[in-house]
Short mmCIF file of C-alpha atoms (C1' of nucleotides) in Angstrom, two decimals:
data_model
loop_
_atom_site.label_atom_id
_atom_site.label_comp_id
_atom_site.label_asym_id
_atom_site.label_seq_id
_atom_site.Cartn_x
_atom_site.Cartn_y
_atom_site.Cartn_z
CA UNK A 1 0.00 0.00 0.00
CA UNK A 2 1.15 4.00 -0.07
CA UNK A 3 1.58 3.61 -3.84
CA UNK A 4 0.41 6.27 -6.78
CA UNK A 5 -0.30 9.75 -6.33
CA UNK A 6 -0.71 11.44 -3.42
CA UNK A 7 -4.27 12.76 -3.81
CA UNK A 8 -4.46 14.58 -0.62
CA UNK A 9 -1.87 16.87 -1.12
CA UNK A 10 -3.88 18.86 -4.21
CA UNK A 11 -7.55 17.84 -2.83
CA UNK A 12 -6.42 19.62 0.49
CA UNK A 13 -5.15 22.86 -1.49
CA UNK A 14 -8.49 22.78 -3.39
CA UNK A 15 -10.45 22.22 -0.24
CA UNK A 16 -9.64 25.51 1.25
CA UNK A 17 -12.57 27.60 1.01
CA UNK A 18 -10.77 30.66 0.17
CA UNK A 19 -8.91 28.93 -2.29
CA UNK A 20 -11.56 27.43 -3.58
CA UNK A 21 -13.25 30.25 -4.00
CA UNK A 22 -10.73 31.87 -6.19
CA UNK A 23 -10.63 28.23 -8.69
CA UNK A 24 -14.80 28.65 -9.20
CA UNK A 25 -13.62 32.41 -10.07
CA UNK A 26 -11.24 31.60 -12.53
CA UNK A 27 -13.30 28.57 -13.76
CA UNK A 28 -14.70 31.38 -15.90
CA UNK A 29 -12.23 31.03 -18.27
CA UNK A 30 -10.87 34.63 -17.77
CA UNK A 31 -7.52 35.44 -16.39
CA UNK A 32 -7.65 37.24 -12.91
CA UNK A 33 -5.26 39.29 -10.81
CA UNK A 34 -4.00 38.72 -7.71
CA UNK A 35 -6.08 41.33 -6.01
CA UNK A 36 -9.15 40.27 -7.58
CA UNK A 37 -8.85 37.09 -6.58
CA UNK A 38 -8.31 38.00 -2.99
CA UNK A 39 -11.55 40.30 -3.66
CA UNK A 40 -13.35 37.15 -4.65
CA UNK A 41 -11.88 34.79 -1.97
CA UNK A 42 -13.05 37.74 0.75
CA UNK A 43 -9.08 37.88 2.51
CA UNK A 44 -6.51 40.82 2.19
CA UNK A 45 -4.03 40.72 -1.03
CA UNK A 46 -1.31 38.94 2.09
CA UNK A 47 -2.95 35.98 2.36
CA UNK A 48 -4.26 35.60 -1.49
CA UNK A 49 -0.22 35.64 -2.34
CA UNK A 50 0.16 32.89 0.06
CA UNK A 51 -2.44 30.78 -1.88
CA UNK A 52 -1.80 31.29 -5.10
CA UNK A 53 1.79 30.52 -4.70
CA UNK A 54 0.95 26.99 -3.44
CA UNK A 55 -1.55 26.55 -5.78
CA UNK A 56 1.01 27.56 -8.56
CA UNK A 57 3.73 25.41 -7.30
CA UNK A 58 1.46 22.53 -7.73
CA UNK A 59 0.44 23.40 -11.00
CA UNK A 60 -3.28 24.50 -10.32
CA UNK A 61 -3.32 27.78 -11.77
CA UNK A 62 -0.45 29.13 -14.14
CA UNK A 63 0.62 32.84 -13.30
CA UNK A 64 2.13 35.44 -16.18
CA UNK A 65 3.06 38.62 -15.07
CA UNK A 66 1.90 41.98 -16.63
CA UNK A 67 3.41 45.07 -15.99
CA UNK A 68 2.81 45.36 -12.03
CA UNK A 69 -0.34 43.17 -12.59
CA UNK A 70 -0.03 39.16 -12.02
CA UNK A 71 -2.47 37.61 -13.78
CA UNK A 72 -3.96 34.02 -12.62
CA UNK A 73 -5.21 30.99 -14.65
CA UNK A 74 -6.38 27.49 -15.03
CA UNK A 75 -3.68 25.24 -15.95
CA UNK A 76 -5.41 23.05 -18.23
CA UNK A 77 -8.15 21.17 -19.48
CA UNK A 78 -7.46 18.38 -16.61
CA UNK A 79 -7.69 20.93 -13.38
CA UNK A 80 -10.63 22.10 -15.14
CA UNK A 81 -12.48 19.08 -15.34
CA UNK A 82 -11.35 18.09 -11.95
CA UNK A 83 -13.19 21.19 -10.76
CA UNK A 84 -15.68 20.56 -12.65
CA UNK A 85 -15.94 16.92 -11.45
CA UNK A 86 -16.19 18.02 -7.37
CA UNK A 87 -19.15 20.81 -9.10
CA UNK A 88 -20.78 18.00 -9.64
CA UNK A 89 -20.00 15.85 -6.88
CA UNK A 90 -21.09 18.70 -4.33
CA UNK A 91 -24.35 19.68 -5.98
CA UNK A 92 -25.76 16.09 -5.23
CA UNK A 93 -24.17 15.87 -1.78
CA UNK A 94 -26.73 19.32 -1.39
CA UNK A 95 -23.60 21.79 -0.36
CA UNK A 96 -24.29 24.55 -2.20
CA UNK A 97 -22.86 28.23 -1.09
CA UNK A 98 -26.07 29.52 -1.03
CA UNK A 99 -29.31 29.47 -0.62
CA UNK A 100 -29.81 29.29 -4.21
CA UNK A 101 -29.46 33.29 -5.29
CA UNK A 102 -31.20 35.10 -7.74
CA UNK A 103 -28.54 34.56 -10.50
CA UNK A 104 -28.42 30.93 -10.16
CA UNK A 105 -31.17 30.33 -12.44
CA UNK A 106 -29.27 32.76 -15.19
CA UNK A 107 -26.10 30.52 -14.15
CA UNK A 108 -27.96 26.98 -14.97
CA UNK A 109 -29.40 28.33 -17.67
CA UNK A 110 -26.22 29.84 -19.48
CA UNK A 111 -22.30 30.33 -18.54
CA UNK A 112 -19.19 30.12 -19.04
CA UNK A 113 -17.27 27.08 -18.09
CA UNK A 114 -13.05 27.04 -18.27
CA UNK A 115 -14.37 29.80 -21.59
CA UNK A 116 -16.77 27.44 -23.10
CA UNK A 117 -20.47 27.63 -23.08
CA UNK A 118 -22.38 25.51 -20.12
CA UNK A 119 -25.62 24.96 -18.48
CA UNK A 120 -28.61 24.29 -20.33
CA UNK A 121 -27.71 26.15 -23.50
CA UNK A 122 -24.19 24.34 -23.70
CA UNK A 123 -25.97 20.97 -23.58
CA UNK A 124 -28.08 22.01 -26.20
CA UNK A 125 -25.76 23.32 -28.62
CA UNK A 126 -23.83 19.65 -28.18
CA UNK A 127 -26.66 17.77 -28.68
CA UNK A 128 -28.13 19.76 -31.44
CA UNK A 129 -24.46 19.47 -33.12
CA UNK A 130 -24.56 15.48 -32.67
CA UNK A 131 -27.70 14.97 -33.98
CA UNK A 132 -27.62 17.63 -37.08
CA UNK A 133 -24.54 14.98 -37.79
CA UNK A 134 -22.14 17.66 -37.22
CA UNK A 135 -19.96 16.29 -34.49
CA UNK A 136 -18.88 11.92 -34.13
CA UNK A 137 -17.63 10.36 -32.12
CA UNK A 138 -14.54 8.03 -33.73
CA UNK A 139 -11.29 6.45 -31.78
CA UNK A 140 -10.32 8.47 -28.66
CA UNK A 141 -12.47 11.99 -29.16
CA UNK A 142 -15.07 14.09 -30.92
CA UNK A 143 -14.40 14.94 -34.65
CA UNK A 144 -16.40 17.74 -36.30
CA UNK A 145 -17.27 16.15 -39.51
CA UNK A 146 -17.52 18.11 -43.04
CA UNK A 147 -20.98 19.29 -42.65
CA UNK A 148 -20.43 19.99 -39.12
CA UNK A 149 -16.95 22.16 -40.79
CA UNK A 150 -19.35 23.87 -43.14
CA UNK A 151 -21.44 24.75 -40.30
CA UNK A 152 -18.99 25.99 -37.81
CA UNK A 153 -17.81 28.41 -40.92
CA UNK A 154 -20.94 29.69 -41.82
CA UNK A 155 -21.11 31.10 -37.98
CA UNK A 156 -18.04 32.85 -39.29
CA UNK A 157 -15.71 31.23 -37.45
CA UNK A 158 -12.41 30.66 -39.35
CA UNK A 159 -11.34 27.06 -38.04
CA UNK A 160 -8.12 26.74 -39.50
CA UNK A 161 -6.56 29.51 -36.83
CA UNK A 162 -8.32 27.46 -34.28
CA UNK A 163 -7.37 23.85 -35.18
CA UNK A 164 -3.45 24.58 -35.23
CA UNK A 165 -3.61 25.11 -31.59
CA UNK A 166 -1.69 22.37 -29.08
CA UNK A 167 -4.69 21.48 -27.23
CA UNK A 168 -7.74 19.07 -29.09
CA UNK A 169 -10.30 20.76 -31.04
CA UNK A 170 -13.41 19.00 -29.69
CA UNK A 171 -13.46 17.51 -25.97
CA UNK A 172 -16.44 16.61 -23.57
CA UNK A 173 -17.04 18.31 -20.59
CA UNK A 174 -19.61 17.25 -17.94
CA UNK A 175 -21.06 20.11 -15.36
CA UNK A 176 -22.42 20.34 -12.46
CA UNK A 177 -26.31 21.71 -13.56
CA UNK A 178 -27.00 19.67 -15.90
CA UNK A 179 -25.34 16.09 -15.39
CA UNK A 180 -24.85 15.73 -19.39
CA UNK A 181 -21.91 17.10 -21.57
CA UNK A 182 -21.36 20.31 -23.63
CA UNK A 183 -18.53 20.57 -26.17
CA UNK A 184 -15.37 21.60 -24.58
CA UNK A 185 -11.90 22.14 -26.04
CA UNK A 186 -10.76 24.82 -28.70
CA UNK A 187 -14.12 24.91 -30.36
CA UNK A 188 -16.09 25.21 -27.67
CA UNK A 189 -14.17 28.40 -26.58
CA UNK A 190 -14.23 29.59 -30.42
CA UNK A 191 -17.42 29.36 -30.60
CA UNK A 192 -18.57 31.24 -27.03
CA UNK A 193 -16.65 33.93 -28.14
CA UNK A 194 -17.88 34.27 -31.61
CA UNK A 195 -21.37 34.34 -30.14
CA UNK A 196 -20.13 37.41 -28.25
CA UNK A 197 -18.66 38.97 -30.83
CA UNK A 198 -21.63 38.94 -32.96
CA UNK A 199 -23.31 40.07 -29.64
CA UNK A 200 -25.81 36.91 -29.03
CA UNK A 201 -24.43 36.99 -25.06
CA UNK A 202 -22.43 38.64 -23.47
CA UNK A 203 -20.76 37.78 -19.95
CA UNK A 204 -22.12 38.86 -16.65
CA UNK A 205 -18.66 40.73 -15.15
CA UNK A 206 -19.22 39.40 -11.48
CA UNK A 207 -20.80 35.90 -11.98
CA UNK A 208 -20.00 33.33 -14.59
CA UNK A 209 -23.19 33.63 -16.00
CA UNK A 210 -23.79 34.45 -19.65
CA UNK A 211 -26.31 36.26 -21.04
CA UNK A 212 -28.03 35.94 -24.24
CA UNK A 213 -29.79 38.30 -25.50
CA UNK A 214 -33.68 38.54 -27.37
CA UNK A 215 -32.13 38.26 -31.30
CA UNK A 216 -29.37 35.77 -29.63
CA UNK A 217 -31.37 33.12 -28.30
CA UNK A 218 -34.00 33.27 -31.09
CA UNK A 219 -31.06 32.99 -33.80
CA UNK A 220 -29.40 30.09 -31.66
CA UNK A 221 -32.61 28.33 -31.56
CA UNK A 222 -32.67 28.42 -35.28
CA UNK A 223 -29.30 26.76 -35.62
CA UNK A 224 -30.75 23.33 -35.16
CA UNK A 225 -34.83 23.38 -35.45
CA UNK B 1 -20.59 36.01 -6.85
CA UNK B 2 -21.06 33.06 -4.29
CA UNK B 3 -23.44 31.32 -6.57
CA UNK B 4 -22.66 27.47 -7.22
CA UNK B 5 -21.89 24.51 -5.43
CA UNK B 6 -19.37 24.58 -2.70
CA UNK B 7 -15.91 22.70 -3.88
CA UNK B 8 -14.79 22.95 -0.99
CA UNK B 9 -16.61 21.29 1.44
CA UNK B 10 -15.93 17.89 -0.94
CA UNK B 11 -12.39 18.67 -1.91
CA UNK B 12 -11.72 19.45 2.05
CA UNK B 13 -13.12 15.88 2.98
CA UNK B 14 -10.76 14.26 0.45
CA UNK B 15 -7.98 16.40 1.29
CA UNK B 16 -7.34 14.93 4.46
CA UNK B 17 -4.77 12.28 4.22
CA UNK B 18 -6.39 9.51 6.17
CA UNK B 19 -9.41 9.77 3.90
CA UNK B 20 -7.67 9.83 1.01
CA UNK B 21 -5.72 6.55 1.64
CA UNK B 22 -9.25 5.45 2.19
CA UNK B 23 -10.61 6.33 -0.97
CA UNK B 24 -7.75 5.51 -2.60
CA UNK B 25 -7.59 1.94 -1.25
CA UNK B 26 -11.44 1.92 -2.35
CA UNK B 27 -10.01 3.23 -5.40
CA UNK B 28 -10.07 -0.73 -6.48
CA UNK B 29 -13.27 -1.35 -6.58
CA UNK B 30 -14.09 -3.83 -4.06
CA UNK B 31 -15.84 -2.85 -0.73
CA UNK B 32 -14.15 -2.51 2.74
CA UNK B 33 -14.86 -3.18 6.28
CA UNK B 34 -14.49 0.00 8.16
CA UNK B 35 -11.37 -2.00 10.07
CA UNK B 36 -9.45 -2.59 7.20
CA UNK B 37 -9.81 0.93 5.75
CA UNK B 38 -8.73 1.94 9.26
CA UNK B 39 -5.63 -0.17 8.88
CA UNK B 40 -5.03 1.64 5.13
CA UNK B 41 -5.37 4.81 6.42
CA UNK B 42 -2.86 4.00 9.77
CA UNK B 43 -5.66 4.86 12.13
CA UNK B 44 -7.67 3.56 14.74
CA UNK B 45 -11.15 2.22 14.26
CA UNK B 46 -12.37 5.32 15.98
CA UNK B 47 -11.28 8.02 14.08
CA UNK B 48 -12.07 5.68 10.58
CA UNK B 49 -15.36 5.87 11.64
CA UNK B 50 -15.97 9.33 12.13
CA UNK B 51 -13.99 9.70 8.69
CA UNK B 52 -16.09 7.15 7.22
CA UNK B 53 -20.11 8.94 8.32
CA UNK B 54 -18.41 12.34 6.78
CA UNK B 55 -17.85 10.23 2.99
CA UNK B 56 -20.90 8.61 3.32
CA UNK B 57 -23.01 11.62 4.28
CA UNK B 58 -21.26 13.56 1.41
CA UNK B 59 -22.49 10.59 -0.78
CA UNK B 60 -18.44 10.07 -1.42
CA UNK B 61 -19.01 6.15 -0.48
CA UNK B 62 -22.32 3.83 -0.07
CA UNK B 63 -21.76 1.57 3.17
CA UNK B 64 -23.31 -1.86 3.07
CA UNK B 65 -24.26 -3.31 6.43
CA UNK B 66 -24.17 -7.27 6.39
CA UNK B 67 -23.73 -9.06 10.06
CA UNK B 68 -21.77 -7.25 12.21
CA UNK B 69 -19.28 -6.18 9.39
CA UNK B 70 -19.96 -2.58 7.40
CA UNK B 71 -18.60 -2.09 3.72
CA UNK B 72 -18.12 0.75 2.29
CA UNK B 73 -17.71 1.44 -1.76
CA UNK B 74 -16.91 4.23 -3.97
CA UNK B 75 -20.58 5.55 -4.57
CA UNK B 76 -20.31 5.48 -7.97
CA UNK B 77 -18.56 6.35 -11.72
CA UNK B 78 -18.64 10.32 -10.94
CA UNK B 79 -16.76 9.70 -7.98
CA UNK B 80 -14.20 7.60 -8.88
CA UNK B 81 -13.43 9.92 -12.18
CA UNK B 82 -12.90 13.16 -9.72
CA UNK B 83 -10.62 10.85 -7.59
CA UNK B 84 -8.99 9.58 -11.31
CA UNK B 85 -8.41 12.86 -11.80
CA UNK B 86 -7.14 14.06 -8.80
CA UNK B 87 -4.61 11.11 -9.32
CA UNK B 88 -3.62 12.23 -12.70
CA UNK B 89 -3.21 16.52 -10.87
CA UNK B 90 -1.06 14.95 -8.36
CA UNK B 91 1.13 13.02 -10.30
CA UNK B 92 1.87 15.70 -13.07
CA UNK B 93 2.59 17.69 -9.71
CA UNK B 94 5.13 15.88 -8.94
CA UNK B 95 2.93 15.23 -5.43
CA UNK B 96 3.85 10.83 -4.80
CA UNK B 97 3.09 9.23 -1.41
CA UNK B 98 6.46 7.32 -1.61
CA UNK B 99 10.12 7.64 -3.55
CA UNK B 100 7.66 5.27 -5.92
CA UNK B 101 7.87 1.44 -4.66
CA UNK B 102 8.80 -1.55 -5.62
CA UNK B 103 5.45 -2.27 -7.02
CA UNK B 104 5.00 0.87 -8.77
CA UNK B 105 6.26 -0.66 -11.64
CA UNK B 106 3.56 -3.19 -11.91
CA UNK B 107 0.50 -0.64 -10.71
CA UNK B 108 2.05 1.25 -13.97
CA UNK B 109 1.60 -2.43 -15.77
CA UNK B 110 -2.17 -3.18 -15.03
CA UNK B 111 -4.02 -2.27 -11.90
CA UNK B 112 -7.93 -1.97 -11.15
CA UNK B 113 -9.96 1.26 -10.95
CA UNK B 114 -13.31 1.03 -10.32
CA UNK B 115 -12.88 -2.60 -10.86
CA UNK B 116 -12.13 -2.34 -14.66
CA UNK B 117 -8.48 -2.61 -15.78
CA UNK B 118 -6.51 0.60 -16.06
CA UNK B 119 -2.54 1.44 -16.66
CA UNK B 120 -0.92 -0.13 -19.88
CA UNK B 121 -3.33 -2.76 -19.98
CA UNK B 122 -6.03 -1.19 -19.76
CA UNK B 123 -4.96 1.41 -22.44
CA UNK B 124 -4.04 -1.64 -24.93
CA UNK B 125 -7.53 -3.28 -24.37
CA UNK B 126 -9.20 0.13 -25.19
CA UNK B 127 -7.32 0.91 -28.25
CA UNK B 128 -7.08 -2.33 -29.50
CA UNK B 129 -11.33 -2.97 -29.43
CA UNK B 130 -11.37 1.15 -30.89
CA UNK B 131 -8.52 -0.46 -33.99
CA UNK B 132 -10.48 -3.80 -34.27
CA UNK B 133 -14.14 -1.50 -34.52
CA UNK B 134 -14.92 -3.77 -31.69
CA UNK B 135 -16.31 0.22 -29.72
CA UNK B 136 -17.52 3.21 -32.17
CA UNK B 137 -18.78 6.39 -30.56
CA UNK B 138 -21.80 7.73 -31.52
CA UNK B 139 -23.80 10.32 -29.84
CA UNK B 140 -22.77 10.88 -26.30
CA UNK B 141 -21.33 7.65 -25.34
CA UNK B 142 -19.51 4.22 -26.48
CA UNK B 143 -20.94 1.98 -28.50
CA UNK B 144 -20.40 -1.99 -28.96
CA UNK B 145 -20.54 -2.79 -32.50
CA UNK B 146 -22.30 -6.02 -33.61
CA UNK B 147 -18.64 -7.43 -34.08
CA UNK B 148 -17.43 -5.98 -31.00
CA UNK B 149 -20.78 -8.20 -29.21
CA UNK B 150 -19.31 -11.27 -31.08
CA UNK B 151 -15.93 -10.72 -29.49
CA UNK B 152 -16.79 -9.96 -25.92
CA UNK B 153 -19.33 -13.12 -26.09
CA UNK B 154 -16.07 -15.22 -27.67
CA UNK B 155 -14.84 -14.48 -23.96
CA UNK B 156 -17.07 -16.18 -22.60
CA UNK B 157 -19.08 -12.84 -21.36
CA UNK B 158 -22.98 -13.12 -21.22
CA UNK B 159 -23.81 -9.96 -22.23
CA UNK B 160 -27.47 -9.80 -21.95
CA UNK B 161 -26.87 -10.34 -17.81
CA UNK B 162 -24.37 -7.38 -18.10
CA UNK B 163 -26.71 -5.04 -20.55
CA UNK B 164 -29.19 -5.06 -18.15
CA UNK B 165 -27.70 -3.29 -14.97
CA UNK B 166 -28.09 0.70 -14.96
CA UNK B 167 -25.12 1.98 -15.40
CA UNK B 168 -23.69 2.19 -18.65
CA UNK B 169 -22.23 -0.59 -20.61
CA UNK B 170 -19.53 1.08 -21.71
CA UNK B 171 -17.21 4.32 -20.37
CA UNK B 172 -14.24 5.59 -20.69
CA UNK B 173 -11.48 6.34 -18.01
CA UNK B 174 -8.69 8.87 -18.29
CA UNK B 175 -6.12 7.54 -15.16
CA UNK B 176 -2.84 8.79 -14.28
CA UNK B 177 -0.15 6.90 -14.72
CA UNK B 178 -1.04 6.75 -18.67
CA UNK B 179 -2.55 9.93 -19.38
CA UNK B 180 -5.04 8.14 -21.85
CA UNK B 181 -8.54 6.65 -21.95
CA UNK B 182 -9.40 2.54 -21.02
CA UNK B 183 -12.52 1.25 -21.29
CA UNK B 184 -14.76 1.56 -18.14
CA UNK B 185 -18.46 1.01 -17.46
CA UNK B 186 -20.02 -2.14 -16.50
CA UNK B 187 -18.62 -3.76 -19.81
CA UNK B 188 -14.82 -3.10 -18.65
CA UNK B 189 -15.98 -4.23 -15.06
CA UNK B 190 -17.05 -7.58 -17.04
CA UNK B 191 -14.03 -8.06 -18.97
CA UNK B 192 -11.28 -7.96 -15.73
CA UNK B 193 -13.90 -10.45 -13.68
CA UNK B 194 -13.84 -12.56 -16.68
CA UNK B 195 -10.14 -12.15 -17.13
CA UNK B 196 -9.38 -13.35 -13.54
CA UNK B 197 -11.80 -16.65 -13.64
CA UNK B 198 -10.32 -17.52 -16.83
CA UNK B 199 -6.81 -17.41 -14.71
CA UNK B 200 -5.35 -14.99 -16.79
CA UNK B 201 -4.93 -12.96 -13.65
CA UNK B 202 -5.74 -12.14 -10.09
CA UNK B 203 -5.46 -9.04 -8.38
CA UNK B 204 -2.97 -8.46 -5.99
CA UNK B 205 -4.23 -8.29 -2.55
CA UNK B 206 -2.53 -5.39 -0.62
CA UNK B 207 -2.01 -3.44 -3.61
CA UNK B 208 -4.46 -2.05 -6.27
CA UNK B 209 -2.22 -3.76 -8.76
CA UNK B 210 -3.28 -7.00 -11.38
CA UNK B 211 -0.68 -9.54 -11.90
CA UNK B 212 -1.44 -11.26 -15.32
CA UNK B 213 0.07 -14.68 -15.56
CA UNK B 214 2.45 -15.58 -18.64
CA UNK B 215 -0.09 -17.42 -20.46
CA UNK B 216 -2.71 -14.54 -19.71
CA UNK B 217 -0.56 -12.36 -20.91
CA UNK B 218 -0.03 -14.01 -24.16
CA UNK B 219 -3.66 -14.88 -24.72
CA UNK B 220 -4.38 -10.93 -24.13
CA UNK B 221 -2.00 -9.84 -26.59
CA UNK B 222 -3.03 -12.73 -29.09
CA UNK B 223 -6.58 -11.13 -29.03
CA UNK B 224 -5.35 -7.74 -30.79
CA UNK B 225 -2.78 -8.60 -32.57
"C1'" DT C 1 -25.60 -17.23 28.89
"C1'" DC C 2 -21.32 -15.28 28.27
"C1'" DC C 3 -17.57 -13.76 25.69
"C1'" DA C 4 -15.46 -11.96 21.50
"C1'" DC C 5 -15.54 -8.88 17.98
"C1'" DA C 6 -17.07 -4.89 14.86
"C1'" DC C 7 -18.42 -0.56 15.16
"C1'" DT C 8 -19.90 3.87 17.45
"C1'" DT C 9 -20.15 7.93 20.78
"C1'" DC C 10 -18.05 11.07 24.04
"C1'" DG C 11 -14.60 14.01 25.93
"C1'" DC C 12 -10.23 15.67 25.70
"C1'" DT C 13 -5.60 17.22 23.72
"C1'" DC C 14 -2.80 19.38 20.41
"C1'" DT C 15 -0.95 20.84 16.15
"C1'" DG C 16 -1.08 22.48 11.24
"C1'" DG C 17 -2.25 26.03 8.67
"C1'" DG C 18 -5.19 30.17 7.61
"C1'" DC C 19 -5.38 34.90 8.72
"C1'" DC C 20 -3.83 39.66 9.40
"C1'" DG C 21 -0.57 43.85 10.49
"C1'" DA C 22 3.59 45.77 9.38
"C1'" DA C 23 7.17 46.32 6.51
"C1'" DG C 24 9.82 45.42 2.11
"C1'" DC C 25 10.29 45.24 -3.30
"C1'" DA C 26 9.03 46.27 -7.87
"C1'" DT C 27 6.66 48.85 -11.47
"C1'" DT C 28 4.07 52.59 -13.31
"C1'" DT C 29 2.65 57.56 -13.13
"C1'" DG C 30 3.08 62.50 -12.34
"C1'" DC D 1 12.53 61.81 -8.04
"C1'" DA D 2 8.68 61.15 -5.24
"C1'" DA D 3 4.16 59.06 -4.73
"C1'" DA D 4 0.89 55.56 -5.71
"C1'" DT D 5 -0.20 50.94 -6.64
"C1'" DG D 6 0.33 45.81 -6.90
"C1'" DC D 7 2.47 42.10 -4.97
"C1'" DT D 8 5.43 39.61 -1.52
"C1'" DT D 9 7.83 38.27 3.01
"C1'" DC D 10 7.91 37.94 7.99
"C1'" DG D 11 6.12 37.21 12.60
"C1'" DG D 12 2.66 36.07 15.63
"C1'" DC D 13 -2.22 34.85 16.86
"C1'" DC D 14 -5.84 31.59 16.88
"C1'" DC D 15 -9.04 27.88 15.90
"C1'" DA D 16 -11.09 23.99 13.25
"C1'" DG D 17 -10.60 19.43 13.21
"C1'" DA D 18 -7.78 15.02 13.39
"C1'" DG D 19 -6.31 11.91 16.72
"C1'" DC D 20 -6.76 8.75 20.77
"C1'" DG D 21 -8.53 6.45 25.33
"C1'" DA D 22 -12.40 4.92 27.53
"C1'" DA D 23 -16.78 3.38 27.57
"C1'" DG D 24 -21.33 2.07 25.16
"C1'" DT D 25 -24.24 -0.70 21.52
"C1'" DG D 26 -25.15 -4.50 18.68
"C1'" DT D 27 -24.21 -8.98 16.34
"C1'" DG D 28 -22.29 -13.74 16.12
"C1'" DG D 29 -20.58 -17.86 17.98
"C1'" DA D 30 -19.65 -21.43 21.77
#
DNA sequence: TCCACACTTCGCTCTGGGCCGAAGCATTTG
DNA sequence: CAAATGCTTCGGCCCAGAGCGAAGTGTGGA
């Protein structure tokens, strides 16, 4: 016994609630500063260095340095779906922060997830892409098939600058609202942010929710009727 | 802000190192007495069980009364992924519970997750059905193909007493030690029990690891080659 | 019936680690 | 060059919670 990975170590740095707190923060997608994520975590800028050093050093967050600004994010895919796994985990054990706030419907309705699009809307835009034929499934992950290329284009996306990227085009993530998956990976961020840019939804600035608005959710609904 | 399930609270009660080794001796597959995961965790029956009402109250593990004995298991698939992928954080971390054992070598090799096969073995049995079109994915999970049935029932598996549990026939498992996908679900929970009453090899006791024996071995590697 | 064993509850101790105040660097701005 | 701002280091306080001993409950076997 006492073999593998020591799962404790990175399970206790994510179990701090102030810690914590800043990971659901930056599970956004969104790079945040060091004072902002104190902000977020509710303790003074002292202690929020302490944190995210330790969370750094084990390879949690990834820190680049701007001018007198340090910005703070998500590693990778895999501390992101970790996070996303104990979402889950903790919203059937019933812990929830709250007593269910106003914005939580707007949250399991639509936001952003590690810059991809989650909740209710993210599941449907997945399932309406599987069963329009655009994505399939084939050896290890998702491919986006020809028509499913054409379609992604016609959005106005322009895939080729998004396919030469390291990390895979097309991955499956599961979240906590909705126990089904929503497409993930370098097209799932793509395409959130070309639905901003054509001004479907924008972002709320202090939640993770995302907003669509009257002409957005009507054209979106049109994509796969 | 604030909205959300609370990471925390679940991350916290795996962060501690006596639950951990818990879970992670759980981590297997088969259920424990609340003794023995005492013993794993280096602790007296005492504190195991106040440890072990916190997991099962969290709906971490599912205890099973039977005579004066209580077993506890993983509760199921969504938990043993987050604790898969808290593996595969703290390895990339660099975090190991030991200057890696003697018999890290051969939890590398083959070992059990969740009671399907996962390291090398498990990898080689995944991508070798996925080359043979033995598993195709289509829609949101794994499928069997019709020639993939033919081979599983060639093992001597009866699938329609398998098909007919809940949980899915077929999943897939990203572990740490190979950062790739084996097959999981109750179809890869089929396929190690059948590989251990054919003799092609039993699971080591005090370890999570699976010894194959040399004809086992052979036969496995006969099957995709 | 009595003992052995598995597990639980209670009360207590003690330490690891989170937190802040104060002070120290670094970078931008005026 | 100051002054302001963002981040870090140091030192000390404090408490949640992990740990155990002792004693209680329930089940199984002789």
């Amino acid at each position: 016994m006492k073999e593998g990975p020591d799962i404790a170590r990175i399970a206790a740095l994510i179990g701090d609630p102030a810690r914590a707190n800043m990971l659901a923060a930056l599970m956004s997608g969104k790079a945040l500063t060091a004072t902002e994520l104190a902000a977020e975590a509710n303790i003074t800028p002292q202690t929020a260095s302490a944190h995210l050093r330790k969370l750094s050093e084990s390879k949690l967050l990834r820190p680049r340095k701007q001018g007198r600004h340090k910005y703070y994010e998500i590693t990778d895919e895999h501390v992101a779906d970790v996070v996303s796994g104990l979402m889950g985990l903790a919203e059937k054990a019933g812990h929830s922060r709250t007593r269910t706030g106003p914005s939580d419907g707007a949250l399991r309705h639509a936001r952003s997830c590690y810059n991809h699009l989650a909740g209710d809307m993210g599941v449907w835009l997945f399932e309406g892409m599987c069963s329009k034929g655009y994505l399939s499934r084939n050896g290890d992950d998702l491919m986006l098939t020809p028509t499913g290329w054409a379609f992604v284009e016609a959005l106005g996306i322009d895939l080729t600058s998004v396919e030469k990227k390291a990390s895979p085009l097309c991955r499956e993530c599961l979240d906590w609202s909705v126990r089904r998956s929503h497409l993930s990976g370098n097209l799932g961020r793509a395409i959130l942010a070309r639905f901003e840019t054509l001004g479907w939804a924008k972002r709320d600035i202090s939640s993770r929710a995302v907003l669509f608005t009257e002409q957005g959710q009507s054209a979106f609904d049109q994509l796969f009727e």
